[in-house]
Every structure is written in C-alpha cells, then in structure tokens.
Short mmCIF file of C-alpha atoms in Angstrom, two decimals:
data_model
loop_
_atom_site.label_atom_id
_atom_site.label_comp_id
_atom_site.label_asym_id
_atom_site.label_seq_id
_atom_site.Cartn_x
_atom_site.Cartn_y
_atom_site.Cartn_z
CA MET O 25 70.73 -159.37 149.08
CA ILE O 26 71.10 -157.37 152.48
CA LYS O 27 70.45 -158.98 155.60
CA PHE O 28 69.50 -157.26 159.13
CA GLU O 29 69.85 -160.28 161.93
CA LYS O 30 68.49 -158.96 165.07
CA ILE O 31 70.18 -155.47 165.36
CA SER O 32 70.01 -154.26 168.35
CA LYS O 33 71.55 -150.52 169.16
CA ILE O 34 71.05 -149.08 172.67
CA TYR O 35 72.90 -145.31 173.30
CA PRO O 36 74.92 -145.19 176.78
CA PRO O 37 73.41 -145.09 179.54
CA ASP O 38 69.88 -146.79 178.52
CA SER O 39 68.71 -144.91 175.10
CA VAL O 40 67.16 -147.79 173.05
CA ALA O 41 67.17 -146.69 168.78
CA LEU O 42 66.86 -150.05 167.59
CA LYS O 43 65.92 -153.53 169.26
CA ASP O 44 66.26 -156.79 167.79
CA VAL O 45 65.58 -155.64 163.98
CA SER O 46 65.47 -158.38 161.37
CA PHE O 47 64.76 -158.16 157.52
CA THR O 48 66.35 -158.41 154.30
CA VAL O 49 66.23 -156.72 151.33
CA GLU O 50 66.41 -158.50 147.69
CA LYS O 51 68.52 -157.85 145.00
CA ASN O 52 67.31 -155.05 142.80
CA GLU O 53 64.82 -154.56 145.52
CA PHE O 54 63.69 -151.22 146.30
CA CYS O 55 63.12 -150.86 150.31
CA SER O 56 61.32 -148.32 151.77
CA VAL O 57 62.14 -147.89 155.42
CA VAL O 58 59.65 -145.61 157.21
CA GLY O 59 59.24 -144.41 160.96
CA ARG O 60 59.06 -141.25 163.06
CA SER O 61 61.65 -138.93 163.72
CA GLY O 62 63.47 -140.87 166.20
CA ALA O 63 62.27 -144.38 165.07
CA GLY O 64 65.81 -145.47 163.90
CA LYS O 65 66.12 -145.33 160.28
CA SER O 66 69.01 -143.61 160.13
CA THR O 67 70.49 -145.64 162.52
CA LEU O 68 69.55 -148.24 160.10
CA LEU O 69 70.88 -147.01 156.85
CA LYS O 70 74.35 -145.60 159.18
CA MET O 71 75.25 -149.39 160.10
CA LEU O 72 74.84 -150.44 156.96
CA ILE O 73 77.97 -148.53 155.87
CA ARG O 74 79.37 -148.59 159.44
CA GLU O 75 79.24 -144.84 160.18
CA GLU O 76 77.27 -146.65 163.40
CA ASP O 77 77.95 -149.86 164.56
CA PRO O 78 75.11 -152.01 166.28
CA THR O 79 75.23 -152.78 169.95
CA SER O 80 74.02 -156.45 168.81
CA GLY O 81 73.41 -157.92 165.88
CA LYS O 82 75.03 -158.58 162.68
CA ILE O 83 74.13 -157.54 158.94
CA PHE O 84 75.00 -159.07 155.58
CA ILE O 85 75.47 -158.24 152.48
CA ASP O 86 75.69 -161.45 150.07
CA ASP O 87 77.92 -162.88 151.82
CA VAL O 88 80.19 -159.95 153.92
CA GLU O 89 79.50 -159.87 157.38
CA VAL O 90 79.58 -156.05 157.52
CA THR O 91 79.38 -155.64 160.94
CA SER O 92 82.85 -157.32 161.23
CA LEU O 93 84.67 -155.89 158.76
CA ASN O 94 87.74 -153.73 160.49
CA ARG O 95 89.00 -150.48 159.63
CA LYS O 96 90.85 -150.88 156.80
CA GLU O 97 87.98 -152.64 154.75
CA LEU O 98 85.79 -150.39 155.54
CA PRO O 99 87.02 -147.96 152.57
CA PHE O 100 85.70 -150.85 150.01
CA LEU O 101 82.36 -151.72 151.44
CA ARG O 102 81.72 -148.12 151.25
CA ARG O 103 82.29 -148.15 147.44
CA LYS O 104 79.97 -150.53 147.11
CA ILE O 105 77.10 -148.49 148.31
CA GLY O 106 76.35 -145.19 147.41
CA ALA O 107 74.86 -142.90 149.89
CA VAL O 108 72.74 -139.79 150.04
CA PHE O 109 72.31 -137.69 153.39
CA GLN O 110 69.65 -135.22 154.03
CA ASP O 111 72.52 -132.92 154.83
CA PHE O 112 73.77 -134.05 151.46
CA LYS O 113 77.40 -133.83 152.99
CA LEU O 114 79.02 -132.40 149.89
CA LEU O 115 83.04 -131.35 150.58
CA PRO O 116 82.28 -127.72 151.10
CA TYR O 117 85.51 -126.70 149.40
CA LYS O 118 85.37 -128.59 146.23
CA THR O 119 83.19 -127.49 143.00
CA VAL O 120 80.36 -130.07 142.11
CA TYR O 121 82.51 -131.45 139.58
CA GLU O 122 85.34 -132.30 141.74
CA ASN O 123 83.06 -133.50 144.53
CA ILE O 124 81.77 -136.05 142.09
CA ALA O 125 85.17 -136.67 140.75
CA PHE O 126 86.53 -137.38 144.05
CA ALA O 127 84.20 -140.48 144.49
CA MET O 128 85.99 -141.77 141.43
CA GLU O 129 89.61 -140.96 141.91
CA VAL O 130 89.11 -142.57 145.30
CA ILE O 131 88.61 -145.98 143.46
CA GLY O 132 91.40 -145.56 141.55
CA MET O 133 89.44 -144.46 138.10
CA ASP O 134 91.68 -143.32 135.25
CA GLU O 135 91.50 -139.25 134.89
CA GLU O 136 90.32 -139.69 131.09
CA PHE O 137 87.28 -141.84 132.34
CA ILE O 138 86.70 -138.98 135.04
CA LYS O 139 86.74 -136.34 132.31
CA ALA O 140 84.33 -138.36 130.13
CA ASP O 141 82.01 -139.59 132.89
CA VAL O 142 81.35 -136.66 135.57
CA PRO O 143 79.97 -134.67 132.82
CA GLN O 144 77.05 -137.12 131.91
CA VAL O 145 76.38 -138.05 135.01
CA LEU O 146 75.45 -134.22 135.83
CA ALA O 147 73.90 -134.39 132.62
CA LEU O 148 71.42 -136.93 134.26
CA VAL O 149 70.64 -135.05 136.99
CA GLY O 150 70.60 -131.43 135.11
CA LEU O 151 73.12 -130.09 136.60
CA ALA O 152 75.52 -129.90 133.82
CA LYS O 153 75.72 -125.82 133.60
CA LYS O 154 76.76 -126.36 137.41
CA ALA O 155 79.62 -128.38 137.60
CA ASN O 156 81.97 -125.00 138.63
CA LEU O 157 80.19 -123.97 141.43
CA PHE O 158 81.14 -124.58 145.26
CA PRO O 159 77.85 -126.19 147.13
CA TYR O 160 77.31 -122.83 148.89
CA GLN O 161 76.29 -121.62 145.07
CA LEU O 162 73.15 -124.10 144.91
CA SER O 163 70.14 -124.49 146.14
CA GLY O 164 68.74 -127.18 148.69
CA GLY O 165 67.66 -129.48 145.52
CA GLU O 166 70.53 -129.32 143.61
CA LYS O 167 72.74 -130.03 146.65
CA GLN O 168 70.50 -132.97 146.50
CA ARG O 169 71.32 -133.68 142.94
CA VAL O 170 74.77 -133.66 143.31
CA GLY O 171 74.43 -135.73 145.81
CA PHE O 172 73.06 -138.57 143.65
CA ALA O 173 74.89 -137.90 141.24
CA ARG O 174 77.69 -138.59 143.35
CA ALA O 175 76.37 -141.55 144.70
CA LEU O 176 75.29 -142.87 141.30
CA VAL O 177 78.96 -142.24 139.41
CA TYR O 178 80.62 -145.53 140.35
CA ARG O 179 77.42 -147.28 139.66
CA PRO O 180 77.00 -149.32 143.12
CA GLU O 181 75.21 -151.76 143.57
CA ILE O 182 73.29 -150.77 146.53
CA LEU O 183 72.04 -146.90 147.28
CA ILE O 184 70.90 -145.84 150.75
CA ALA O 185 69.16 -142.49 150.78
CA ASP O 186 68.36 -140.47 154.24
CA GLU O 187 65.93 -138.57 154.60
CA PRO O 188 66.57 -137.18 151.10
CA THR O 189 63.75 -135.24 150.18
CA GLY O 190 63.82 -133.58 153.77
CA ASN O 191 65.03 -130.63 152.79
CA LEU O 192 63.26 -130.14 149.72
CA ASP O 193 59.91 -128.30 148.53
CA LEU O 194 57.24 -130.75 146.94
CA LEU O 195 58.64 -129.92 143.14
CA ASN O 196 62.01 -130.93 143.96
CA THR O 197 60.82 -133.83 146.25
CA LEU O 198 58.91 -135.32 143.03
CA ASP O 199 62.31 -134.98 141.05
CA VAL O 200 64.02 -137.44 143.50
CA ILE O 201 61.50 -139.86 143.48
CA ARG O 202 61.74 -140.08 140.06
CA LEU O 203 65.37 -140.39 140.13
CA LEU O 204 65.55 -143.24 142.66
CA LEU O 205 63.21 -145.28 140.82
CA LYS O 206 65.27 -145.02 137.59
CA ILE O 207 68.39 -146.02 139.67
CA ASN O 208 66.30 -149.21 140.77
CA GLU O 209 64.70 -149.71 137.29
CA LEU O 210 68.56 -149.71 136.25
CA GLY O 211 69.35 -152.53 138.36
CA THR O 212 70.77 -150.62 141.60
CA THR O 213 69.18 -151.88 145.42
CA VAL O 214 67.51 -148.86 147.25
CA ILE O 215 66.87 -148.63 150.83
CA LEU O 216 65.17 -145.25 151.19
CA ALA O 217 64.62 -143.97 154.79
CA THR O 218 61.93 -141.44 155.23
CA HIS O 219 59.08 -139.90 156.92
CA ASP O 220 57.50 -138.22 153.97
CA LYS O 221 53.85 -139.77 153.82
CA THR O 222 53.85 -138.34 149.87
CA VAL O 223 56.80 -139.86 148.90
CA VAL O 224 56.16 -143.64 150.61
CA ASP O 225 52.65 -143.21 149.40
CA ASN O 226 53.91 -142.54 145.36
CA LEU O 227 56.21 -144.91 145.01
CA GLN O 228 53.97 -148.36 145.85
CA LYS O 229 57.37 -150.14 146.40
CA ARG O 230 57.75 -152.11 149.61
CA VAL O 231 57.56 -150.52 153.35
CA VAL O 232 59.21 -150.89 156.51
CA THR O 233 57.52 -149.24 159.24
CA LEU O 234 59.49 -148.77 162.51
CA ASN O 235 57.77 -147.59 166.08
CA ASP O 236 60.19 -147.42 169.15
CA GLY O 237 63.39 -148.97 167.23
CA LYS O 238 61.20 -152.19 166.31
CA VAL O 239 59.68 -153.22 162.49
CA ILE O 240 56.16 -152.90 163.43
CA ARG O 241 55.39 -153.74 159.60
CA ASP O 242 56.30 -155.13 156.15
CA ALA O 243 53.94 -154.76 153.27
CA LYS O 244 54.92 -155.47 149.65
CA GLN O 245 53.26 -152.62 148.69
CA GLY O 246 52.96 -150.46 151.79
CA LYS O 247 51.26 -147.22 151.95
CA TYR O 248 52.83 -145.11 155.29
CA ILE O 249 50.73 -145.75 158.03
CA LEU O 250 51.57 -145.62 161.38
CA MET B 15 100.64 -144.59 142.05
CA ILE B 16 101.58 -141.67 140.09
CA THR B 17 98.28 -140.87 139.25
CA ALA B 18 97.18 -140.83 143.44
CA LEU B 19 100.11 -138.85 143.94
CA LYS B 20 98.91 -136.38 141.40
CA ARG B 21 96.19 -136.14 142.81
CA ILE B 22 97.16 -135.84 146.48
CA ILE B 23 98.88 -132.92 145.70
CA LYS B 24 96.81 -130.97 143.64
CA SER B 25 94.51 -131.44 145.70
CA GLY B 26 96.20 -130.27 149.11
CA LEU B 27 97.29 -127.02 146.62
CA ILE B 28 93.99 -126.37 146.18
CA ARG B 29 92.76 -126.68 149.52
CA ALA B 30 95.39 -124.54 151.03
CA TRP B 31 94.46 -122.14 147.86
CA ARG B 32 90.48 -122.41 148.61
CA ASN B 33 91.06 -121.82 152.11
CA ARG B 34 93.71 -118.71 151.88
CA MET B 35 91.83 -116.32 154.71
CA VAL B 36 93.02 -119.53 157.01
CA SER B 37 96.02 -120.49 155.44
CA VAL B 38 97.29 -116.52 155.68
CA ALA B 39 96.90 -116.59 159.18
CA THR B 40 98.69 -120.56 159.58
CA VAL B 41 101.25 -118.67 157.27
CA ALA B 42 101.76 -115.89 159.60
CA VAL B 43 102.25 -117.74 163.02
CA LEU B 44 104.80 -120.19 161.14
CA ILE B 45 106.75 -116.84 160.06
CA LEU B 46 106.80 -116.04 163.08
CA THR B 47 108.05 -119.44 164.46
CA ILE B 48 110.95 -119.71 161.95
CA CYS B 49 112.13 -115.83 162.68
CA VAL B 50 112.11 -116.72 166.33
CA ILE B 51 114.02 -119.86 165.93
CA THR B 52 116.54 -118.06 162.95
CA GLY B 53 116.67 -115.44 165.77
CA LEU B 54 117.76 -117.37 167.98
CA LEU B 55 120.19 -119.27 166.44
CA PHE B 56 122.32 -115.97 165.62
CA PHE B 57 121.64 -114.63 169.55
CA ASN B 58 123.23 -118.07 170.55
CA VAL B 59 125.77 -117.47 168.06
CA LEU B 60 126.62 -113.60 168.65
CA THR B 61 126.56 -114.63 172.57
CA ASP B 62 129.34 -117.58 171.73
CA VAL B 63 131.35 -114.76 169.76
CA ALA B 64 130.73 -112.21 172.46
CA VAL B 65 131.98 -114.55 174.93
CA LYS B 66 134.87 -115.49 173.42
CA GLU B 67 136.01 -111.97 172.45
CA LEU B 68 135.34 -111.05 176.40
CA GLN B 69 137.75 -114.31 177.02
CA SER B 70 140.08 -113.36 175.06
CA LYS B 71 140.83 -110.30 176.76
CA VAL B 72 141.86 -111.70 179.84
CA ASP B 73 144.96 -112.76 180.45
CA ILE B 74 147.64 -113.39 183.26
CA SER B 75 151.56 -112.95 183.24
CA ALA B 76 154.14 -114.57 185.33
CA TYR B 77 156.97 -112.26 186.48
CA PHE B 78 160.36 -113.90 186.57
CA ASN B 79 163.41 -113.08 189.17
CA VAL B 80 165.81 -110.88 187.46
CA GLU B 81 168.40 -112.53 187.63
CA THR B 82 167.01 -115.87 185.72
CA PRO B 83 168.33 -116.76 182.44
CA GLU B 84 166.26 -116.66 179.61
CA ASP B 85 167.20 -120.40 178.47
CA SER B 86 164.88 -120.97 181.90
CA ILE B 87 162.06 -119.19 180.54
CA LEU B 88 161.80 -120.23 177.37
CA LYS B 89 162.05 -123.71 179.14
CA VAL B 90 159.13 -122.86 181.59
CA LYS B 91 157.69 -121.34 178.18
CA GLN B 92 157.90 -124.96 176.49
CA GLU B 93 156.52 -126.80 179.16
CA LEU B 94 153.45 -124.33 179.22
CA ALA B 95 152.82 -124.82 175.68
CA GLY B 96 152.28 -128.57 176.10
CA ARG B 97 149.28 -127.83 178.34
CA ASN B 98 145.64 -128.39 176.45
CA GLU B 99 144.62 -125.94 178.29
CA VAL B 100 147.37 -122.91 177.00
CA THR B 101 146.08 -121.08 173.81
CA SER B 102 149.01 -118.58 173.15
CA ILE B 103 152.12 -117.33 175.45
CA GLU B 104 154.02 -114.63 174.94
CA TYR B 105 157.75 -114.04 176.56
CA ILE B 106 158.85 -110.61 177.03
CA SER B 107 161.81 -110.43 177.26
CA ARG B 108 163.90 -107.64 179.79
CA GLU B 109 164.67 -105.66 176.58
CA LYS B 110 161.38 -105.60 175.38
CA ALA B 111 159.56 -104.76 178.41
CA LEU B 112 161.70 -102.15 179.53
CA GLU B 113 161.16 -100.72 175.71
CA SER B 114 157.39 -100.95 175.95
CA PHE B 115 157.87 -99.23 179.46
CA LYS B 116 159.60 -96.42 177.85
CA GLU B 117 157.15 -96.02 175.17
CA ILE B 118 154.10 -95.91 177.16
CA ASN B 119 156.16 -93.08 179.58
CA ARG B 120 157.73 -90.97 176.80
CA ASP B 121 155.85 -87.70 177.58
CA ASN B 122 156.61 -88.54 181.20
CA ASP B 123 159.64 -86.93 182.22
CA VAL B 124 160.08 -87.68 185.85
CA ILE B 125 160.30 -91.68 184.61
CA LYS B 126 162.29 -91.06 181.61
CA LYS B 127 164.46 -89.28 184.13
CA SER B 128 164.35 -91.95 186.78
CA LEU B 129 165.61 -94.29 184.07
CA GLU B 130 168.27 -92.50 183.08
CA GLN B 131 169.97 -92.40 186.23
CA LEU B 132 169.54 -96.13 187.34
CA GLU B 133 172.65 -98.04 185.48
CA ASP B 134 170.86 -101.61 185.30
CA ASN B 135 167.02 -102.40 184.02
CA PRO B 136 164.94 -102.81 186.71
CA LEU B 137 162.20 -104.78 184.51
CA GLU B 138 161.70 -108.40 185.08
CA ALA B 139 161.08 -110.82 182.26
CA SER B 140 157.68 -112.36 181.85
CA LEU B 141 154.64 -115.00 180.06
CA ASN B 142 151.81 -113.65 179.05
CA ILE B 143 149.67 -116.79 179.04
CA LYS B 144 146.18 -117.08 178.06
CA VAL B 145 143.87 -119.97 178.55
CA VAL B 146 140.66 -121.40 177.23
CA ASN B 147 138.42 -121.22 179.14
CA ALA B 148 138.81 -118.56 182.61
CA ARG B 149 138.47 -121.47 185.01
CA GLN B 150 142.05 -123.02 183.82
CA TYR B 151 143.86 -120.11 185.12
CA ALA B 152 143.82 -121.32 188.89
CA GLY B 153 145.75 -124.76 187.55
CA ILE B 154 148.58 -122.67 185.59
CA VAL B 155 148.75 -120.62 188.38
CA SER B 156 149.34 -123.68 191.12
CA PHE B 157 151.72 -125.38 188.57
CA LEU B 158 153.79 -122.16 188.37
CA GLU B 159 154.27 -121.43 191.58
CA SER B 160 154.74 -124.93 193.31
CA GLY B 161 156.48 -126.74 190.30
CA PRO B 162 159.77 -127.00 189.78
CA PHE B 163 159.93 -123.43 188.35
CA GLY B 164 158.43 -121.61 191.82
CA GLY B 165 161.94 -120.90 193.07
CA LEU B 166 162.34 -118.62 189.56
CA ILE B 167 159.20 -116.50 189.62
CA ASP B 168 158.66 -113.78 191.40
CA LYS B 169 154.94 -113.41 191.20
CA ILE B 170 152.06 -113.76 189.05
CA ASN B 171 149.43 -111.06 188.62
CA PHE B 172 146.77 -113.41 188.70
CA ARG B 173 145.56 -113.21 192.68
CA GLN B 174 144.92 -108.93 191.35
CA LYS B 175 143.15 -110.02 188.34
CA GLU B 176 141.19 -113.29 189.97
CA GLY B 177 138.19 -111.42 191.20
CA VAL B 178 137.63 -110.03 187.40
CA ILE B 179 138.08 -112.91 185.49
CA MET B 180 135.65 -115.09 187.94
CA LYS B 181 133.42 -112.58 187.56
CA LEU B 182 133.85 -112.37 183.49
CA ASP B 183 133.60 -116.03 183.75
CA ASN B 184 130.80 -116.45 185.88
CA ILE B 185 128.76 -113.61 183.44
CA ALA B 186 129.68 -115.59 180.20
CA GLN B 187 128.46 -119.01 181.87
CA SER B 188 125.42 -117.38 182.83
CA VAL B 189 124.84 -115.82 178.92
CA LYS B 190 125.59 -118.65 177.90
CA LYS B 191 123.41 -120.97 179.97
CA GLY B 192 120.95 -118.45 179.96
CA GLY B 193 120.35 -118.33 176.30
CA ILE B 194 120.07 -121.49 175.29
CA ILE B 195 117.07 -122.02 178.39
CA LEU B 196 115.98 -118.88 176.49
CA SER B 197 116.25 -120.43 173.49
CA PHE B 198 114.52 -123.55 174.40
CA ILE B 199 111.64 -121.45 176.07
CA LEU B 200 111.01 -119.53 173.22
CA VAL B 201 111.28 -122.41 170.52
CA PHE B 202 108.69 -124.87 172.77
CA VAL B 203 105.99 -121.83 173.36
CA ALA B 204 106.50 -121.43 168.94
CA ILE B 205 106.11 -125.11 168.15
CA LEU B 206 102.94 -125.16 170.75
CA VAL B 207 101.66 -121.86 168.79
CA THR B 208 101.79 -123.40 165.32
CA PHE B 209 100.54 -126.90 165.86
CA ASN B 210 97.78 -125.24 168.20
CA THR B 211 97.10 -123.12 164.82
CA ILE B 212 96.99 -125.60 162.40
CA ARG B 213 95.09 -127.91 164.57
CA LEU B 214 92.28 -125.15 164.21
CA THR B 215 92.52 -124.83 160.39
CA MET B 216 92.47 -128.43 160.66
CA HIS B 217 89.59 -128.35 162.45
CA THR B 218 87.48 -126.74 159.65
CA ALA B 219 87.87 -130.13 157.75
CA LYS B 220 86.45 -132.27 160.50
CA GLU B 221 83.13 -132.11 158.52
CA GLU B 222 84.97 -132.53 155.23
CA ILE B 223 87.23 -136.12 156.21
CA GLY B 224 84.12 -137.59 157.74
CA ILE B 225 82.42 -137.34 154.34
CA MET B 226 85.47 -138.21 152.67
CA ARG B 227 85.43 -141.35 154.89
CA LEU B 228 81.68 -142.00 153.80
CA VAL B 229 82.29 -141.77 150.06
CA GLY B 230 84.73 -145.04 150.74
CA ALA B 231 88.65 -142.86 150.50
CA SER B 232 91.05 -144.96 152.81
CA ASP B 233 93.09 -142.96 155.29
CA TRP B 234 95.90 -142.19 153.74
CA PHE B 235 93.90 -140.68 150.72
CA ILE B 236 92.40 -137.83 153.12
CA ARG B 237 95.33 -137.83 155.11
CA ALA B 238 98.16 -137.28 152.45
CA PRO B 239 96.42 -134.12 150.89
CA PHE B 240 96.53 -132.09 154.15
CA VAL B 241 99.72 -132.88 155.09
CA VAL B 242 100.91 -131.45 151.26
CA GLU B 243 98.99 -128.64 152.27
CA GLY B 244 101.23 -128.40 155.39
CA VAL B 245 104.01 -128.86 153.55
CA VAL B 246 103.52 -125.93 151.50
CA TYR B 247 102.44 -123.65 154.41
CA GLY B 248 106.09 -124.47 155.86
CA ALA B 249 107.55 -123.63 152.42
CA ILE B 250 106.18 -120.54 151.97
CA SER B 251 106.79 -119.10 155.19
CA ALA B 252 110.24 -120.29 155.19
CA ILE B 253 110.72 -118.18 151.92
CA PHE B 254 108.89 -115.29 153.78
CA SER B 255 110.90 -115.84 156.60
CA LEU B 256 114.02 -115.46 154.89
CA GLY B 257 112.35 -112.29 152.76
CA ILE B 258 112.00 -110.53 156.27
CA ILE B 259 115.39 -111.65 157.95
CA TYR B 260 117.85 -111.26 155.17
CA PRO B 261 117.27 -107.00 154.92
CA LEU B 262 117.19 -107.08 159.07
CA ILE B 263 120.18 -108.63 159.13
CA LEU B 264 121.66 -106.34 156.26
CA PHE B 265 119.98 -102.70 158.18
CA ILE B 266 121.52 -104.79 161.32
CA SER B 267 124.85 -106.04 160.60
CA PRO B 268 126.88 -102.92 160.15
CA ARG B 269 125.21 -101.15 163.49
CA LEU B 270 126.49 -103.87 165.48
CA GLU B 271 129.92 -104.49 164.55
CA SER B 272 130.38 -100.77 165.23
CA PHE B 273 129.08 -101.96 168.78
CA LEU B 274 130.67 -105.13 168.85
CA PRO B 275 133.90 -105.05 167.21
CA GLY B 276 134.49 -108.33 165.32
CA ILE B 277 131.16 -109.40 165.19
CA ASN B 278 129.82 -109.51 161.64
CA ILE B 279 126.63 -111.17 161.61
CA LEU B 280 126.14 -110.25 157.40
CA ALA B 281 129.50 -113.00 157.42
CA TYR B 282 127.90 -115.40 159.60
CA PHE B 283 124.94 -115.50 157.32
CA GLN B 284 125.94 -115.72 153.74
CA SER B 285 128.76 -117.73 154.83
CA ASN B 286 126.28 -120.59 156.34
CA LEU B 287 123.22 -119.67 154.34
CA PHE B 288 122.49 -122.99 152.75
CA MET B 289 122.53 -124.54 156.72
CA LEU B 290 120.17 -121.69 157.76
CA LEU B 291 117.52 -122.29 154.29
CA ALA B 292 117.49 -125.88 155.28
CA ILE B 293 116.90 -125.13 159.07
CA GLN B 294 113.98 -122.67 158.03
CA PHE B 295 112.91 -125.06 155.85
CA GLY B 296 113.16 -128.31 157.58
CA VAL B 297 111.02 -126.19 160.75
CA GLY B 298 108.36 -124.91 158.24
CA ILE B 299 107.49 -128.16 156.62
CA PHE B 300 108.37 -130.42 159.29
CA LEU B 301 106.03 -128.09 161.89
CA GLY B 302 103.53 -127.61 158.70
CA ALA B 303 103.43 -131.57 157.77
CA ALA B 304 103.60 -133.04 161.42
CA SER B 305 100.87 -130.50 162.46
CA SER B 306 98.86 -131.75 159.91
CA LEU B 307 99.10 -135.18 160.50
CA VAL B 308 98.37 -135.12 163.98
CA ALA B 309 95.26 -133.10 163.77
CA ILE B 310 93.96 -134.76 161.51
CA GLY B 311 94.33 -138.30 162.91
CA LYS B 312 91.67 -137.16 165.35
CA TYR B 313 88.93 -136.97 162.83
CA LEU B 314 89.91 -139.67 160.68
CA LYS B 315 87.66 -142.24 163.65
CA VAL B 316 84.49 -142.52 161.20
#
C-alpha cells in the first residue's frame, strides 16, 4: 500500500507544485494520475523514489516512511520500485543488454541468473534481437521498451511510469498500455502519470486528477476529464 | 564481493574504451603532466650535479712562511681535517711546489734561468682546502688567520678569490631555489589542468550517474568504475610517458655529457628506473583516481 499524506511542494520562492495532496494506492492497484503539464504529476512520482523531497507531508510504502529515509537507505527503496521515464533514462554507453543487466548487478544478482533472465525480459518486450545495440541506435518506442524491461527485470512490487507514452506514436502507445496492464495483472502495483486522454480512457482504471497541485477528482473507473 | 569487484573493473574498462575519444584527450593531458614532472625531476638532479661540479672547482690555498717546519704544517692539516665542513685537504710541500712550477714553465727560458741562479727554493709550502659549501670558506680563513697557527701563515688566496666564490655560490643557490620554485609552479599547473580535464570527462557522465542512482545503485557501485577508469588513464599515460622519455634521454644524454662533463642522465635514468617508474605510475594513477573520485562526488546527490 502506498500512502501520500498531505504532500506539499513549494519551489522557492513561492511556486506551488503540490498542495495538501493525500490519497492511497492499494496493493496490486492500477492508478493513473492525470492533469495538465505542470499539474504536479511528475513531482509526485519523483517523490516516491525520492528524486525529489516534499516541502511538507509524508509518504509511506507499507509501514516504511519513504520521506524519512536517509541517503544510504535510498538505493534499497529504489530497488523495490521499478521506474519508467518519459525521457527513458537509459545509460548511453551501455548496450540494451547491459542496461538491463546493470539493474540486476546493482542488487547483486548472480551472473548466471542475469545471463538467463535478461534475454527473457527482452523477449517479453520484443527486443530480443536488439540486445547488442546502444540506446542511440533505437527508436523512441524501442527505448521505452528497454526502460520497461529494466524496470521489470528485478520484479518490483511497484512500477511507476512517468509519461511513458509522451514520446511515442499511437501504435507504440497502445503497446505500452498493453504492457502496463500485463504487468499489473502479474501482481505489480502500477502508478501511471500521464496527460494522454486516449491512454487514460482506454485503461478503465482508477484515475486521480490533479489541477494546480491539488487533487480535484478521484474516480474508481475514471476518465480523463478536466 | 569478488563478483562486484569484477563487475566494477569490467565496467570501468568498458567505459574507458567506449568513451575513447574523450579518453584520448585525458590521457594526452596526463602524459603531459607526467612528462613535466619527470622532466623537472631530471632538471633538479641536473642542477644539483652542476652546482656540485661548480663548487668542487672552488678551493683556497693557505701558504706557509718559508721557514715553517713540515711537522707544523701537517699539524694544521690534521686540525683542519677534524672539521666537518672540510671535504679535502692537500699538502703541497715546497719541493713539490717547485717541481710543478718548473713543469708549468718548462718552456719559459727566463724563469728557468732565474730559478737556476737562486740558491734556495723560493716557493712556500701550502695546504689546498676544499669545503662542502662555498660560504664556509670565510670560517676556515678566520680560523687559520686568527687561530694558534696565525703566525705560520704567510697568506691565504681567499681574499683574491672571495668575490668569485661568493658570486658562484649565489648563482648556485639561485639556480637551486629557482628550480624548486619553478618545479612547484609547473607541477601545480599540471595537476590543475589534469584535474580539470578529468572533471570535464566525468561531466559527460553526470546524467549517467543520476540514472544509476535512480535504478538503485549504491554510491560506491557507481563511483568505483569511474575510479577504475581514472586508474586506467593513469596507467596508460605512465606507459606512454616512459615511451616518450626514454628515447628522449637516449638522444639528449650524450649531447649533454659532451657539454657538461660528469653529467650522465642516461646512467641516472637507468639506475633509478624503478623509482622513476613508481613516480610516473604513482602520479598517473593517483591523479586519475583522485580526480575521478572528486569529480563524481558532485553528481552523486540524486
């Protein structure tokens, strides 16, 4: 269970990104956070992996208060959460295979295990033949799929996806949605931040709508309404 | 632990290779730094030898009155030998002085004839004295002139030589001091340039480091491959520096020796090869690793 408790974020001097945001995401839930650009969706997701800290408020994952973890504890938190980013965040000097393997090396997995697992995950996202290419040799859709493969390879309990379809065409977007649903069906809690109406309306899942840094709607089987 | 170490080393080596265009620039700057430091080392050895050579050419002679018995002179010699600053004393008896005087002037008939007409040997016995440092001559002179042996001594040629000795000493001191100051400045500049180059190299990794943090990598797991990369740069640079310096010394050494006899940098290089290698590798690896470490620290804040 993920719990956002009265989260506020103010960028100095007085730009309010989030104001008193509170909501809970249950285990295995699929939750979309929607809103216009600048509504605070990304900031909220970044806080979950502590890429950013709230000005006030607390975030909990199960019983752990994420917002009070120290620097040394952060890597362990991040290893529990798979993250997919709009700008992919792939390591430029590593091949597709190495990008995914890196996420496994970080948690100290055996070489044998990595060698067996990475091709499987790559096959799952349809990139089995591109294992030895570098990110710059891939299309946007392919890069995003590598991002997914990396996020999934250590079987995270939670997956956060920040505008994963932001740089993709319709076909690739639908692929990504299918992938997200599949991941969720396999038992992973998914939080998706997006401003893509097509995506949200197709999902038929819970939608939390943000506007001007505040939650203005929280619907069980919601649509993108602003 | 071993697996992690293997991964880190492999990752560092791969990074250095894939990043090779940037690596070449970094290695070039490191080579320059190592060569400058080695060059300065040689320069300091060279000035040291040159100054010593110059100082060894300086001496003073104390001339004893003709009637002074040899025993007394030898006593003075013994007394002087007990002093720490004295490096060598040579006793030149009256006979020996005459002999060398004749030898020097063997083609000069006037002198030859004049000597033949004299019944007695007119030359004085002398002690030829050398000290460690030219500044110490004044002390020796005052010891001889005002000590218990003052009456035996006719003259000391220090006063005529004093100006030259002091000038020489001043030059020697300035060269030494200047060499050391220049070395410090150049080493400082070279280290600064290297550090900055590596910092720039690592700046390209800023985004990478952020990503690694977000994927859950611990600080040392991120840092270590960059340090390995720095070490690789350092080691490669040291090897290349040696490849540049050795032929250069082979070329310069005989030329320098004909110009400054007694200075053989090739022999110095060969007999201190391991120390020089240690310095070159040490400087390269330390600079590479330390600069990487410091440069990366800045980007680990995510």
